[in-house]
C-alpha positions as MATLAB code, in Angstrom:
seq = 'XXXXXXXXXXXXXXXXXXXXXXXXXXXXXXXXXXXXXXXXXXXXXXXXXXXXXXXXXXXXXXXXXXXXXXXXXXXXXXXXXXXXXXXXXXXXXXXXXXXXXXXXXXXXXXXXXXXXXXXXXXXXXXXXXXXXXXXXXXXXXXXXXXXXXXXXXXXXXXXXXXXXXXXXXXXXXXXXXXXXXXXXXXXXXXXXXXXXXXXXXXXXXXXXXXXXXXXXXXXXXXXXXXXXXXXXXXXXXXXXXXXXXXXXXXXXXXXXXXXXXXXXXXXXXXXXXXXXXXXXXXXXXXXXXXXXXXXXXXXXXXXXXXXXXXXXXXXXXXXXXXXXXXXXXXXXXXXXXXXXXXXXXXXXXXXXXXXXXXXXXXXXXXXXXXXXXXXXXXXXXXXXXXXXXXXXXXXXXXXXXXXXXXXXXXXXXXXXXXXXXXXXXXXXXXXXXXXXXXXXXXXXXXXXXXXXXXXXX';
ca = [
      43.502   49.021   -8.885;
      39.676   48.973   -8.376;
      38.494   45.819   -6.784;
      35.328   43.962   -7.775;
      33.273   41.761   -5.532;
      32.918   38.208   -6.849;
      29.523   36.579   -6.619;
      29.975   33.844   -4.108;
      28.353   30.531   -4.540;
      25.588   29.999   -2.012;
      26.389   27.513    0.749;
      24.350   24.401    1.106;
      24.092   24.809    4.933;
      24.080   27.844    7.167;
      24.659   28.138   10.917;
      22.683   31.211   11.998;
      21.826   32.179   15.630;
      19.013   34.750   15.584;
      19.579   35.705   19.205;
      23.137   36.853   18.432;
      21.862   39.294   15.811;
      19.519   41.222   18.227;
      21.377   44.069   19.900;
      21.792   43.647   23.745;
      20.292   47.152   24.255;
      17.445   46.736   21.821;
      14.073   47.831   23.242;
      12.311   44.578   22.386;
      14.975   42.558   24.241;
      14.318   44.596   27.402;
      10.586   44.410   27.013;
      10.660   40.650   26.472;
      11.598   40.144   30.148;
       8.259   41.388   31.222;
       5.945   39.692   28.675;
       4.578   36.453   30.244;
       1.935   34.953   27.961;
       2.066   31.445   29.440;
      -1.598   31.537   30.512;
      -3.080   32.936   27.308;
      -3.939   29.631   25.717;
      -5.791   28.399   28.759;
      -7.614   31.673   28.984;
      -8.774   31.419   25.300;
      -9.460   27.634   25.296;
     -13.250   28.007   25.703;
     -13.432   30.323   22.645;
     -11.733   27.747   20.296;
     -13.316   24.669   18.745;
     -11.944   21.223   19.749;
     -12.101   20.072   16.157;
     -10.872   21.353   12.837;
      -7.643   22.770   11.519;
      -5.103   24.299   14.023;
      -5.470   28.056   14.317;
      -2.831   30.785   14.342;
      -1.050   30.787   17.634;
      -2.715   33.556   19.793;
       0.580   34.228   21.562;
       2.147   35.077   18.209;
      -0.687   37.598   17.431;
      -0.406   39.260   20.863;
       3.373   39.572   20.585;
       2.959   41.194   17.105;
       0.404   43.659   18.571;
       2.799   44.430   21.405;
       5.482   45.213   18.748;
       3.131   47.423   16.775;
       2.019   49.564   19.765;
       5.474   49.751   21.346;
       7.100   50.817   18.034;
       4.375   53.090   16.835;
       3.431   50.947   13.838;
      -0.207   51.885   13.356;
      -1.086   49.664   10.339;
      -1.407   45.887   10.865;
      -0.646   45.379    7.218;
       2.640   47.216    7.706;
       3.201   45.385   10.970;
       3.149   42.033    9.103;
       5.672   43.365    6.636;
       8.016   44.649    9.388;
       7.819   41.359   11.314;
       8.584   39.479    8.112;
      11.946   41.377    7.378;
      13.069   42.538   10.838;
      15.261   40.088   12.771;
      14.518   41.643   16.191;
      10.768   41.373   15.545;
      11.166   37.742   14.482;
      13.135   37.094   17.624;
      10.494   38.659   19.809;
       7.737   36.677   18.154;
       9.651   33.425   18.414;
       9.379   32.957   14.666;
      12.947   32.134   13.724;
      14.060   32.598   10.178;
      11.632   30.208    8.593;
       8.474   30.973   10.529;
       5.477   32.248    8.550;
       3.960   35.606    9.399;
       0.108   35.549    9.623;
      -2.009   37.559    7.292;
      -3.144   40.980    8.507;
      -6.770   39.967    8.256;
      -6.328   37.401   10.974;
      -6.068   40.244   13.583;
      -9.483   41.680   12.660;
     -11.109   38.281   12.791;
      -9.742   37.508   16.278;
     -10.250   41.067   17.561;
     -13.945   41.092   16.792;
     -14.354   37.563   18.198;
     -12.176   35.829   20.761;
     -10.137   38.735   21.979;
     -13.120   40.957   22.861;
     -15.360   38.149   24.104;
     -12.740   36.842   26.476;
     -11.467   40.254   27.737;
      -7.948   39.271   26.725;
      -6.616   42.758   26.132;
      -7.782   43.851   29.612;
      -5.982   40.871   31.109;
      -2.878   41.698   29.100;
      -2.900   45.214   30.483;
      -3.461   44.117   34.050;
      -0.592   41.700   33.599;
       1.734   44.651   33.123;
       0.272   46.487   36.161;
       0.785   43.456   38.313;
       4.354   43.172   37.057;
       5.004   46.853   37.875;
       3.689   46.267   41.374;
       5.909   43.241   41.811;
       8.930   45.229   40.601;
       8.253   47.952   43.213;
       7.319   50.676   40.711;
       3.886   51.375   42.232;
       3.777   53.230   45.564;
      -0.007   53.138   45.940;
      -0.159   56.309   48.071;
      -0.903   58.998   45.460;
      -2.780   58.713   42.216;
      -3.509   61.203   39.354;
      -6.387   61.064   36.902;
      -6.895   62.866   33.576;
      -8.421   62.397   30.192;
      -7.284   63.307   26.687;
      -9.057   63.540   23.370;
      -8.123   61.248   20.479;
      -9.583   61.787   17.053;
     -11.931   59.141   15.737;
     -11.390   57.545   12.348;
     -14.295   59.336   10.660;
     -14.749   62.222    8.211;
     -16.282   65.605    9.091;
     -18.054   65.574    5.725;
     -19.897   62.336    6.350;
     -22.176   63.398    9.221;
     -25.896   63.802    9.925;
     -27.873   66.076   12.170;
     -29.833   63.425   14.146;
     -30.051   59.804   14.848;
     -33.089   59.405   12.546;
     -30.826   59.991    9.564;
     -28.445   57.037   10.466;
     -28.562   53.852    8.496;
     -30.717   50.980    9.831;
     -29.148   49.050   12.720;
     -29.666   45.731   10.937;
     -27.370   46.765    8.177;
     -24.776   48.813   10.092;
     -22.449   47.372   12.767;
     -21.439   50.959   13.762;
     -25.106   51.904   14.549;
     -25.601   48.698   16.606;
     -22.597   49.610   18.738;
     -23.930   53.210   19.077;
     -27.297   51.952   20.275;
     -25.726   49.532   22.680;
     -23.957   52.363   24.642;
     -26.741   54.950   24.204;
     -27.790   54.672   27.915;
     -24.268   54.013   29.272;
     -22.973   56.563   31.692;
     -19.642   56.726   29.964;
     -21.081   57.382   26.492;
     -24.596   58.248   25.547;
     -25.928   58.588   29.096;
     -23.226   61.061   30.200;
     -25.381   64.029   29.259;
     -28.946   64.656   28.120;
     -27.652   67.233   25.616;
     -27.809   65.720   22.108;
     -24.651   66.172   19.965;
     -24.807   68.614   17.073;
     -23.688   66.008   14.544;
     -23.321   62.209   14.310;
     -20.719   60.477   12.197;
     -22.301   57.870    9.861;
     -19.264   55.591   10.086;
     -19.031   55.807   13.877;
     -22.062   57.466   15.643;
     -20.681   56.807   19.099;
     -17.800   59.297   18.467;
     -18.695   62.619   19.917;
     -18.573   65.891   18.058;
     -16.446   68.209   20.238;
     -14.855   71.575   20.236;
     -13.009   71.200   23.509;
      -9.634   71.865   21.969;
      -8.288   75.012   20.223;
      -8.590   73.307   16.860;
     -11.644   73.011   14.710;
     -14.441   70.786   16.014;
     -13.931   67.095   15.308;
     -15.208   63.640   16.329;
     -13.304   62.093   19.079;
     -13.177   59.647   21.980;
     -11.515   60.250   25.325;
      -8.873   57.977   26.897;
      -8.788   58.312   30.732;
      -5.667   57.341   32.706;
      -5.320   56.645   36.401;
      -1.628   56.667   37.192;
       0.509   56.094   40.291;
       2.503   59.213   41.060;
       5.767   57.382   42.138;
       6.830   56.370   38.592;
       3.866   57.303   36.418;
       2.770   53.765   35.966;
      -0.650   53.455   34.421;
      -2.784   51.493   36.801;
      -6.039   51.716   34.822;
      -7.458   53.038   31.571;
     -11.042   53.664   30.521;
     -12.582   54.941   27.253;
     -15.392   57.449   27.349;
     -17.133   60.076   25.313;
     -15.267   63.405   25.516;
     -17.493   65.039   28.166;
     -16.592   66.101   31.650;
     -19.394   64.048   33.326;
     -18.221   60.886   31.529;
     -14.613   61.462   32.672;
     -15.724   61.762   36.243;
     -17.572   58.489   35.893;
     -14.455   56.876   34.413;
     -12.505   58.142   37.381;
     -14.765   56.388   39.860;
     -14.768   53.161   37.875;
     -11.021   53.103   37.627;
     -10.401   53.711   41.375;
     -12.913   50.967   42.361;
     -11.464   48.562   39.772;
      -7.935   49.162   40.848;
      -8.828   48.449   44.443;
     -10.735   45.264   43.426;
      -7.958   43.907   41.115;
      -4.827   44.891   42.928;
      -5.885   46.031   46.451;
      -4.538   49.582   45.846;
      -6.275   52.373   47.765;
      -4.649   55.845   47.376;
      -4.438   58.315   50.146;
      -4.744   61.265   47.789;
      -5.916   61.911   44.226;
      -4.645   64.672   42.006;
      -6.694   66.063   39.112;
      -7.710   69.191   37.313;
     -10.766   71.369   37.905;
     -12.953   69.056   35.769;
     -13.010   66.629   38.725;
     -13.712   69.315   41.320;
     -17.461   69.389   41.275;
     -19.266   68.945   44.629;
     -20.657   65.468   44.050;
     -17.292   64.033   42.982;
     -15.428   65.653   45.862;
     -18.105   64.206   48.324;
     -17.649   60.806   46.709;
     -13.918   60.885   47.233;
     -13.988   62.263   50.763;
     -17.100   60.713   52.392;
     -17.468   57.412   50.494;
     -13.816   56.527   49.660;
     -11.717   58.473   52.225;
      -9.375   59.907   49.600;
      -7.910   63.353   49.985;
      -8.872   65.420   46.904;
      -5.843   67.375   45.651;
      -8.182   68.922   43.118;
      -9.134   72.578   42.502;
     -12.742   73.243   43.546;
     -15.117   73.899   40.665;
     -16.611   77.203   41.933;
     -18.499   79.992   40.144;
     -19.353   82.130   43.134;
     -16.690   84.756   42.367;
     -17.940   88.227   41.352;
     -16.308   90.766   39.071;
     -18.472   93.762   39.880;
     -16.908   94.618   43.220;
     -19.771   93.413   45.328;
     -19.426   91.043   48.311;
     -18.727   87.495   47.395;
     -19.887   84.469   49.298;
     -16.592   84.234   51.146;
     -17.355   87.535   52.775;
     -20.099   85.821   54.701;
     -19.299   83.396   57.570;
     -21.208   80.093   57.771;
     -22.469   79.200   61.312;
     -22.494   75.343   61.502;
     -24.622   75.213   64.697;
     -27.260   77.762   63.600;
     -27.234   76.567   59.960;
     -27.050   80.166   58.709;
     -24.653   82.710   57.152;
     -23.562   85.805   59.014;
     -23.063   88.894   56.856;
     -20.458   91.759   57.218;
     -22.933   93.665   59.436;
     -23.712   90.703   61.666;
     -27.172   90.010   60.175;
     -28.063   86.360   59.500;
     -29.128   84.703   56.270;
     -31.391   81.689   56.871;
     -33.073   79.171   54.711;
     -36.468   80.305   56.027;
     -37.500   83.661   57.410;
     -41.038   82.554   58.311;
     -42.924   79.351   59.124;
     -45.001   77.874   56.267;
     -48.204   75.861   56.712;
     -46.901   73.141   54.369;
     -43.391   71.732   54.818;
     -41.109   72.707   51.980;
     -37.893   70.920   51.074;
     -34.607   72.590   52.035;
     -32.622   70.995   49.130;
     -33.568   71.556   45.558;
     -33.097   69.069   42.645;
     -29.549   70.245   42.107;
     -28.463   69.446   45.691;
     -28.190   73.044   46.884;
     -29.602   74.999   49.805;
     -30.572   78.636   49.477;
     -30.017   81.123   52.324;
     -31.785   84.505   52.184;
     -31.482   87.685   54.255;
     -34.477   89.533   55.604;
     -35.866   92.143   53.218;
     -36.187   94.628   56.155;
     -32.546   94.065   57.151;
     -31.303   94.630   53.565;
     -33.364   97.861   53.101;
     -31.982   99.387   56.258;
     -28.380   98.314   55.633;
     -25.814  100.899   54.476;
     -23.763   98.247   52.671;
     -26.628   97.235   50.327;
     -25.023   98.919   47.241;
     -21.934   96.687   47.816;
     -23.940   93.545   48.629;
     -27.103   93.292   46.432;
     -27.628   96.492   44.465;
     -30.056   94.888   42.021;
     -31.915   92.599   44.395;
     -34.366   93.130   47.243;
     -32.319   90.906   49.586;
     -29.055   88.968   49.408;
     -29.186   85.205   48.612;
     -26.392   82.665   49.023;
     -26.409   79.134   47.555;
     -24.601   76.355   49.511;
     -24.209   72.763   48.276;
     -25.156   69.771   50.376;
     -21.551   68.624   49.809;
     -19.996   71.832   50.977;
     -18.036   69.993   53.719;
     -16.028   68.170   51.064;
     -15.551   71.338   49.064;
     -14.178   73.109   52.209;
     -11.773   70.218   52.825;
     -10.516   70.497   49.248;
     -10.036   74.280   49.787;
      -8.028   73.637   52.973;
      -5.876   71.052   51.222;
      -5.183   73.554   48.394;
      -3.412   75.787   50.948;
      -0.884   73.170   51.971;
       2.623   72.317   50.582;
       1.511   68.754   49.756;
      -1.000   70.151   47.303;
       1.723   72.092   45.486;
       3.700   68.883   45.171;
       0.662   67.012   43.871;
      -0.002   69.791   41.299;
       3.559   69.313   40.021;
       3.330   65.600   39.992;
       0.008   65.636   38.140;
       1.965   66.736   35.008;
       3.244   63.181   34.667;
      -0.197   62.128   33.254;
       0.019   64.940   30.724;
       3.407   63.646   29.686;
       1.979   60.135   29.166;
      -0.617   61.610   26.819;
       2.105   63.460   24.907;
       4.111   60.182   24.674;
       0.967   58.440   23.443;
       0.322   60.846   20.616;
       3.846   61.745   19.552;
       5.939   58.659   20.162;
       3.332   55.932   19.778;
       1.625   57.936   17.039;
      -1.890   57.564   18.446;
      -3.150   61.022   17.532;
      -5.951   59.357   15.608;
      -7.757   56.056   16.203;
      -7.503   53.351   13.582;
     -10.440   51.191   14.962;
     -14.014   52.455   15.156;
     -16.741   52.176   17.790;
     -16.538   52.092   21.534;
     -15.042   48.569   21.465;
     -12.347   49.605   18.984;
     -11.443   52.621   21.057;
     -11.244   50.322   24.142;
      -8.949   47.874   22.342;
      -6.593   50.607   21.172;
      -6.426   52.444   24.561;
      -5.748   49.118   26.366;
      -2.941   48.131   24.007;
      -1.413   51.579   24.069;
      -1.414   51.706   27.932;
       0.084   48.161   27.922;
       2.886   49.326   25.614;
       3.529   52.425   27.749;
       3.834   50.266   30.947;
       6.204   47.803   29.197;
       8.348   50.661   27.898;
       8.361   52.197   31.436;
       9.665   48.923   32.948;
      12.280   48.587   30.191;
      13.529   52.073   30.986;
      13.540   51.896   34.758;
      14.736   48.312   35.290;
      18.215   47.740   33.892;
      19.089   44.584   31.964;
      20.950   41.978   33.920;
      24.710   41.732   33.423;
      25.594   39.136   30.758;
      27.134   35.914   31.833;
      30.923   36.018   31.367;
      30.857   32.437   30.208;
];
């Protein structure tokens, strides 16, 4: 006989333990061990009024944001709905069954005000780094650096050719943010080359064709990670240009040393960080071994002698050619002293015209020139050191370990679903990148540090 469920009369009282209904292996239960927000209220106290109605608890909003970025919930409106109906989310937010979920507009109000003015999200990220260090997940010997493009929340169709066509700064918050970073080395000041287009909704986003896809507006998130367990020790937003990424690398290394006392012995990176000035900064100013390919365009494809076929004489400050003739910076004495280094930081060495005309190897050396010329950077010593390191086994290991930062970017875009920004402007990109890096560090600790065994009692 088919049974039929009878509608039970609702009980007057319920005994419900929310903690018992959250699975012991739930991700949020594991993450909750490493979220310490005890000092958040004292940090934000100067940004709240001492009178008026009580505000939404800032710890509740931060816990909700942690849920959103750890679980890949990109919409704050949907985040509020999920926290309202999900028991595990309510448990993590300390809401219980009867607690009210704040409106989604509350996040925007606090983000544009208290959170940014107080640097709260940077403090939250650094809290996870300090916890990783305390748990022994950061070795501090080897770092890796890289940047990745993230699409801006703008449309390709709403763009202008120059800044003159943008709305007035008094009526557009996006234009005011764009003007504020116009001379910053990480954004507008990274290159004197003007962009081909500017997005009206977010002019600070850069028009880029660096990927294989169609050109789009984007920001770049830059990670500095420790190679032991791929913990993110710093993050910096920039415009998607190589010079800006190099600037971010220097800022992150110095800030990590200032905040946590970490000073790596070696740094792994791709060729974008292998220019002469950056290698010199790492070697001569910071004492860090660059496990980075040298950015070099001296190779030739026409079969003529390359620069490496000439030997540099340190004592005589000259190059010795295959026939033993010397290339010097000056072949004669000038009445007026001329600088040896040009505006690009390079020295030029030239062979004698008479030596080249009488040389049998001229067709293989400089067939289209009167005399052979060689350019040498003032930072060539650091470049030579990077080339010597590239021939070691430690360099091969660093090249393999550098893939860990690429995996973090893949995790960021595929698991955390940040293939496109939701907030606009440099400050919005900074907020999102900091929260995403915080979520990745929390998930890393939850994965590597097992949950303690439950009490038998």
